[in-house]
Each structure stands twice: as structure tokens, then as C-alpha cells.
Tab-separated table of C-alpha atoms in Angstrom:
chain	number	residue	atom	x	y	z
F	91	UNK	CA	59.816	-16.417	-12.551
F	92	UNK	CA	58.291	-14.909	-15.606
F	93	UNK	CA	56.199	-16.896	-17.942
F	94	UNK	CA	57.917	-16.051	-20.946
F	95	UNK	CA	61.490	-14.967	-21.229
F	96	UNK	CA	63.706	-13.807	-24.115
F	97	UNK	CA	66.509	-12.485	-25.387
F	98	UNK	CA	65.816	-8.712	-24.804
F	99	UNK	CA	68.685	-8.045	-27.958
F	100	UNK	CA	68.651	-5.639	-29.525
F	101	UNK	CA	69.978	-7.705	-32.087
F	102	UNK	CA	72.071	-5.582	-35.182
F	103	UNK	CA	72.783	-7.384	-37.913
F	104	UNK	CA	74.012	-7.072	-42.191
F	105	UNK	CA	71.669	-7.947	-44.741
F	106	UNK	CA	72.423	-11.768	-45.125
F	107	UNK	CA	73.278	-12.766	-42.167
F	108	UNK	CA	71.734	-16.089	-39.957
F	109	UNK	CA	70.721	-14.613	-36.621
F	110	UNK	CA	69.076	-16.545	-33.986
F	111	UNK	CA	66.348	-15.675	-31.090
F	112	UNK	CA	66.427	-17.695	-27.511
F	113	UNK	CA	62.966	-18.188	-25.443
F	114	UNK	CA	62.193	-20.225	-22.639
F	115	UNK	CA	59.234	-20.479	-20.425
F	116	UNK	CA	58.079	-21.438	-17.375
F	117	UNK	CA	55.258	-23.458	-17.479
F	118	UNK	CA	55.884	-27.319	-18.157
F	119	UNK	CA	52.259	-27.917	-18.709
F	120	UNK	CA	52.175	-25.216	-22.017
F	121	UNK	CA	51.139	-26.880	-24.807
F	122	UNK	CA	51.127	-24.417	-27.832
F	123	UNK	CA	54.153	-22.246	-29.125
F	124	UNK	CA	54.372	-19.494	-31.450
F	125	UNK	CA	56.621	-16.568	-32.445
F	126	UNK	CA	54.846	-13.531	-33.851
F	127	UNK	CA	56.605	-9.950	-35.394
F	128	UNK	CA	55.753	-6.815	-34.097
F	129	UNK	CA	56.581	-3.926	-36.088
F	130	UNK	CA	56.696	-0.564	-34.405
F	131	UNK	CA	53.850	0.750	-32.910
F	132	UNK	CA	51.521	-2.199	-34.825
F	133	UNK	CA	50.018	-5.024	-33.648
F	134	UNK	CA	51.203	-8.598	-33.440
F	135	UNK	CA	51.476	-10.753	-36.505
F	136	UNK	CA	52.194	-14.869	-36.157
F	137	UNK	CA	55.204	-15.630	-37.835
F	138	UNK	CA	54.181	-19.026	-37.292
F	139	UNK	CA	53.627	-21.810	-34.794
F	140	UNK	CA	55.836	-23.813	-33.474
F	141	UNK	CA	55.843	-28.012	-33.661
F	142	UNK	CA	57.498	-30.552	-31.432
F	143	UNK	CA	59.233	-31.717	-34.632
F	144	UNK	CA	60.826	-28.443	-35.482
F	145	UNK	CA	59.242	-26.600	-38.482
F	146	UNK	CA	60.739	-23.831	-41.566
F	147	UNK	CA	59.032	-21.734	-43.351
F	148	UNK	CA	61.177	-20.476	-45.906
F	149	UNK	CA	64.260	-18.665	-44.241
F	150	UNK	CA	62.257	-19.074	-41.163
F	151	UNK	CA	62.909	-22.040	-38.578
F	152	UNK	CA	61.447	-22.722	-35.740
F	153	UNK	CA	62.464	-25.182	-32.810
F	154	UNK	CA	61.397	-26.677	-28.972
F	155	UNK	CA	62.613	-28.527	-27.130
F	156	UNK	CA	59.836	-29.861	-24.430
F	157	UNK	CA	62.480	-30.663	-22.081
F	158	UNK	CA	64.241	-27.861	-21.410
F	159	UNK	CA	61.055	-25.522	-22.198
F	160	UNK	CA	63.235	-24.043	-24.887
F	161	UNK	CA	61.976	-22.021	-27.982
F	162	UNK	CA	64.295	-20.945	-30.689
F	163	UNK	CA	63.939	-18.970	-34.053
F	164	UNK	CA	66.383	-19.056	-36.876
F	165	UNK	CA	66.023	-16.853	-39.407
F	166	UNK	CA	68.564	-17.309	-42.589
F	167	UNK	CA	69.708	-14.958	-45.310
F	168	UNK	CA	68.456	-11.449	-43.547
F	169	UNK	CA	66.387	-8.692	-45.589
F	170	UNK	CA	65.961	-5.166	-44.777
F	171	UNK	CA	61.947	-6.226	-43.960
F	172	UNK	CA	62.581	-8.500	-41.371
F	173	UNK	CA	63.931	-5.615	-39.093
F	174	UNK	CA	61.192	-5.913	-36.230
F	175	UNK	CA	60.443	-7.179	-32.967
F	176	UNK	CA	59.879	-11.115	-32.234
F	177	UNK	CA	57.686	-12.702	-29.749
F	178	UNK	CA	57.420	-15.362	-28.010
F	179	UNK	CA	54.480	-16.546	-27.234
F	180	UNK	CA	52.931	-19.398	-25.710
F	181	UNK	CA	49.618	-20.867	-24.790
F	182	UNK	CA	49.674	-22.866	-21.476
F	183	UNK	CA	47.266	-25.520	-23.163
F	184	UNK	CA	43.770	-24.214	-22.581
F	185	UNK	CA	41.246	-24.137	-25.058
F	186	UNK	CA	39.897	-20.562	-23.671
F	187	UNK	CA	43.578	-19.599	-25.791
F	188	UNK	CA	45.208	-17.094	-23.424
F	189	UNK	CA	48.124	-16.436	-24.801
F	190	UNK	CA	51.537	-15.627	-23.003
F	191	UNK	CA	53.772	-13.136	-24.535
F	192	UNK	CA	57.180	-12.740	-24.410
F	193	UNK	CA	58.660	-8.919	-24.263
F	194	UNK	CA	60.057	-9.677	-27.722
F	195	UNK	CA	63.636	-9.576	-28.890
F	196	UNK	CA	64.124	-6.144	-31.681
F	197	UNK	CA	66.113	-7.098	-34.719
F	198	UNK	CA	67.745	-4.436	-36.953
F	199	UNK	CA	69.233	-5.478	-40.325
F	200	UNK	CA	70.813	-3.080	-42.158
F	201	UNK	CA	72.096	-2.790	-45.399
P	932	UNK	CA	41.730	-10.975	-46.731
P	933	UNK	CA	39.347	-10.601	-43.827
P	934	UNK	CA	40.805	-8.304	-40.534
P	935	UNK	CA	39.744	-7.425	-37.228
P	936	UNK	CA	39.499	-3.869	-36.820
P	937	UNK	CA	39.342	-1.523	-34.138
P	938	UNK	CA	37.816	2.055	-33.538
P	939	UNK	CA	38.995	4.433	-32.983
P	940	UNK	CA	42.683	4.048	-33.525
P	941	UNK	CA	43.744	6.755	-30.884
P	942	UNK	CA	41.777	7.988	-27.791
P	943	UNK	CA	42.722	10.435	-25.472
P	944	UNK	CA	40.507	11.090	-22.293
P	945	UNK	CA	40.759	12.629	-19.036
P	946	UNK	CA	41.673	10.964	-15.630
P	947	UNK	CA	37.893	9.297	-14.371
P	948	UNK	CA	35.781	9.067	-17.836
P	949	UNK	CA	34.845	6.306	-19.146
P	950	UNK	CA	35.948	5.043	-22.585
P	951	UNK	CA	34.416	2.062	-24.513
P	952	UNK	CA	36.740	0.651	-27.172
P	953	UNK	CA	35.331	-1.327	-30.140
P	954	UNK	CA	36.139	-4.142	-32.084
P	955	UNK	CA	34.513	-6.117	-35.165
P	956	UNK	CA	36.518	-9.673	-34.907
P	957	UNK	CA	36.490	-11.773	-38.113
P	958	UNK	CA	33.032	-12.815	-39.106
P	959	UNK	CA	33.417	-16.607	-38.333
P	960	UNK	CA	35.229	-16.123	-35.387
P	961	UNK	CA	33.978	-17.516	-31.737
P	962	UNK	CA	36.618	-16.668	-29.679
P	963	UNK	CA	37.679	-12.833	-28.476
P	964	UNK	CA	40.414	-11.077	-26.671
P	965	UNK	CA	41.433	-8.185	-25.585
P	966	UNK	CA	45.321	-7.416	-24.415
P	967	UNK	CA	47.438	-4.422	-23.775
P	968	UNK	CA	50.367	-3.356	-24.041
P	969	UNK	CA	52.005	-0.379	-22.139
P	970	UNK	CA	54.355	1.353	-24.001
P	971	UNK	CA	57.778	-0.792	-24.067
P	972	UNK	CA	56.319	-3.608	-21.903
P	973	UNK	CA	54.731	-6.737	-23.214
P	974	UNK	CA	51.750	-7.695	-24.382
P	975	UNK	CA	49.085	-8.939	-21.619
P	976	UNK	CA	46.336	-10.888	-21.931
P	977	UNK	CA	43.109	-8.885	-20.334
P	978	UNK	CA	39.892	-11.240	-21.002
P	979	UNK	CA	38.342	-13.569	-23.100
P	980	UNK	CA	35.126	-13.902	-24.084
P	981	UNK	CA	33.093	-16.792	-25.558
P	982	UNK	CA	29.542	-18.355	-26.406
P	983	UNK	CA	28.044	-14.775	-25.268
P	984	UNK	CA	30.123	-14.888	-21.634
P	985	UNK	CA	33.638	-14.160	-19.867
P	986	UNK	CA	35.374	-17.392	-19.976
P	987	UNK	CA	38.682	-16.022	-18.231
P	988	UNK	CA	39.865	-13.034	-16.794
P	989	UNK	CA	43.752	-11.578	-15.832
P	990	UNK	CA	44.229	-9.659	-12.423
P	991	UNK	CA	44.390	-7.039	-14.676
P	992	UNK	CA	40.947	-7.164	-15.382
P	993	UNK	CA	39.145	-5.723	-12.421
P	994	UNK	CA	35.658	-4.290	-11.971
P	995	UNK	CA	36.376	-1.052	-13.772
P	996	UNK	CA	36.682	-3.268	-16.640
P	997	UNK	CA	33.921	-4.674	-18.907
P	998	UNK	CA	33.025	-6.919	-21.972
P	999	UNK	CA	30.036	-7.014	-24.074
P	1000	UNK	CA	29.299	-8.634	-27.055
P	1001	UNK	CA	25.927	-5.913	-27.786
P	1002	UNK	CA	25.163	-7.716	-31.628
P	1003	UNK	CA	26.787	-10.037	-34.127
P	1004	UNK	CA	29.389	-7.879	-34.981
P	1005	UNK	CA	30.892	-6.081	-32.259
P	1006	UNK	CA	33.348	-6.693	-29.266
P	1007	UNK	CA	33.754	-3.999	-26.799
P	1008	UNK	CA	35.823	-3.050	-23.535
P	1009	UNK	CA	34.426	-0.320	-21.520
P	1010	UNK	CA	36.961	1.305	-18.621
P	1011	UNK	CA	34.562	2.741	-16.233
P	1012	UNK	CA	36.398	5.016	-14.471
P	1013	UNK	CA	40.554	5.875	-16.176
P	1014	UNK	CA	43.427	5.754	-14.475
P	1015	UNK	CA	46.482	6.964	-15.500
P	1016	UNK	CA	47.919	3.775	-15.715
P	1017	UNK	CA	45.528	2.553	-17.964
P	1018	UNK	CA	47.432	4.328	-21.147
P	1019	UNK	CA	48.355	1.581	-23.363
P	1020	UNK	CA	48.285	-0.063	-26.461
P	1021	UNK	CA	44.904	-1.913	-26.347
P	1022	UNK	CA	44.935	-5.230	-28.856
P	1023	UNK	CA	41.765	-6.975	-29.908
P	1024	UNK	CA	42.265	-10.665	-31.442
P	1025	UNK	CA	39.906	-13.475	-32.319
P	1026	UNK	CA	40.112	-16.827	-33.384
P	1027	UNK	CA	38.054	-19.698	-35.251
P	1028	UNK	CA	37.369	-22.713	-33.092
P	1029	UNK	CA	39.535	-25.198	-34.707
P	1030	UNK	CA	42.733	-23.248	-35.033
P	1031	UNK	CA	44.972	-21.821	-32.082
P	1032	UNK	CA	46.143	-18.734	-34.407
P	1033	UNK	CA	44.783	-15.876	-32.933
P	1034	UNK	CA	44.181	-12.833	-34.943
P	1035	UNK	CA	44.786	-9.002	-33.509
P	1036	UNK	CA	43.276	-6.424	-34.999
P	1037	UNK	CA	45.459	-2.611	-35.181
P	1038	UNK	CA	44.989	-1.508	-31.892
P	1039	UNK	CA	43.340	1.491	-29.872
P	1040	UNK	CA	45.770	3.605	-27.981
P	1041	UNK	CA	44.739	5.125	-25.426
P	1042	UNK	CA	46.115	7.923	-23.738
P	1043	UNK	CA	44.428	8.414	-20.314
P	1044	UNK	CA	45.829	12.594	-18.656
């Protein structure tokens, strides 16, 4: 079973819309959770990290849920800018950081 | 806004040279990585490197591959001997001790014929 998995997408969506991004992972003992953007051909940015609590930044919200080793992003209110691919990513809890990536979900939101 | 950067951006090389790829991580920094990423695949985790040693290492990372830390600025990863399979995006990152957030820099790609 893969470490990471996600919604492969691609996702196609209007300027405005609420679109959502599914990730799960394998590893029960992870302990850190993040979703960066990848824009074509660039290198990975974090969006942001993920809390047990659920988190937003801005349009941007974030959720786990331990239990089911579920990650989801919401993003609200669409732009043009946001077109790119998401990661998962996830760090199984050591401090050496290696991180676990997702192979991203691609987003296209078009006017 | 301080970066990691990465030199050079593109590298093409023949099948069996060796190719060092370098990296200046963010000046505060004390953690490094180095990932690839083959062209539509995800990104993997290669190495990490800490307190002037390897502190963990993929299957990826076999003895072709090498780290060194040479001063206080640079990070590199030398391939020893290319493959074909070794074209890929290759990512650098570092991070602060306190914080998780791990910082990539551009990216080398390297093109291996």
C-alpha cells in the first residue's frame, strides 16, 4: 500500500467554485500533515500544515481525521491562480523530517 | 525573503559521468534534503543530512550517491556514475530546528542521455 494516496483529479473547475481534495495515508504512527502547491515544472510550496483541530487560512481549509488517516483540503471561492497541483504530504513523526509525498491532485480553474 | 537556491538549474550529461549538484540552504538552517522527482511521478525523499553527517537515507540512495556539506554554505549531491534513470527533477529543502516546514529550493533537472 502506498504511503500517501490522493485523488489523482484532474480536477476542472469555474472561477468561484468550492472544490475539495481527498488524501489518506498509510502509516498510523505519522505525526505531521501538510498540503503543499506545485506549479508546473517548480518546486513545492507549503500551502500550509495541517492540525488535529482542523485549520483555514483564508479560502483555504484544511482537515484530519487521525482515525481514518484522512486528509482533506477545501478550497472556497476559486481564482484563476490557484490552478496547480496539490500535495499531500506527510511526515511519519521523526525529527530527521522525511517527508512523504503524495503524487498530487492538478486543479484547473478557468474563467 | 531568504531562499534556497540551486545551481545550475538544468544539467544535461552523458550516460557514466559524474555530476555534483549544489545547493546553498537558508542561512540558519540545520537540517537538509535532497528529493527527486521523475517527470510525472512524485516527489521522493533521497537523504538527509544533519550536524555535519547522513542521518537517513531512501533505497534510492545507493553508493553512487553522495552528500557533503564542503563549508558553511553549501549542500551538495554528487552521482558518481549516471544512469539513465537518474533524469529527474532534483529538489533541495532545508529547515530550522524548531519548525517542521521544510523549504525547497527551484530545482536542478537533470537530464542524464
Amino acid at each position: 500500500r502506498k504511503e500517501v494516496e490522493q485523488d489523482p483529479g484532474p480536477f476542472n473547475v469555474p472561477e468561484g467554485a468550492t472544490v475539495a481534495f481527498n488524501c489518506t495515508y498509510s502509516n498510523s504512527a505519522s505525526q505531521s500533515f501538510f498540503w503543499y502547491r506545485q506549479d508546473c515544472r517548480k518546486e513545492p510550496k507549503l500551502l500550509m500544515s495541517v492540525y488535529s483541530s482542523g485549520n483555514e487560512d483564508g479560502r483555504f481549509t484544511a482537515q484530519l481525521n487521525r482515525a481514518s488517516q484522512y486528509i482533506s483540503l477545501l478550497i472556497r471561492d476559486s481564482k484563476l491562480s490557484d490552478s496547480a497541483t496539490y500535495l499531500c504530504v506527510v511526515n511519519r513523526g521523526s525529527t530527521l523530517g522525511r517527508l512523504y509525498f503524495g503524487r498530487g491532485t492538478q486543479l484547473t480553474v478557468w474563467p | 525573503e531568504p531562499e534556497v537556491t540551486q545551481t545550475p538549474s538544468h544539467q544535461v550529461t552523458q550516460m557514466g559521468q559524474e555530476v555534483i549538484l549544489r545547493c546553498v540552504p537558508i542561512s540558519n538552517h540545520l537540517y537538509f534534503y535532497w528529493y527527486r522527482q521523475i517527470l510525472g511521478q512524485k516527489v521522493e525523499f533521497l537523504v538527509s543530512f544533519y550536524n555535519n553527517e547522513i542521518s537517513e537515507k531512501s533505497e534510492i540512495f545507493d553508493d553512487q550517491f553522495s552528500v557533503e556539506r564542503p563549508d558553511g554554505s553549501n549542500f551538495t549531491l554528487k552521482i558518481r556514475s549516471t544512469k539513465l534513470e537518474d533524469s529527474a527533477m532534483y529538489f533541495c529543502a532545508s529547515r530550522q530546528g524548531a519548525s517542521e516546514t521544510q523549504y525547497f529550493g527551484p530545482g536542478t533537472r537533470l537530464l542524464v542521455l
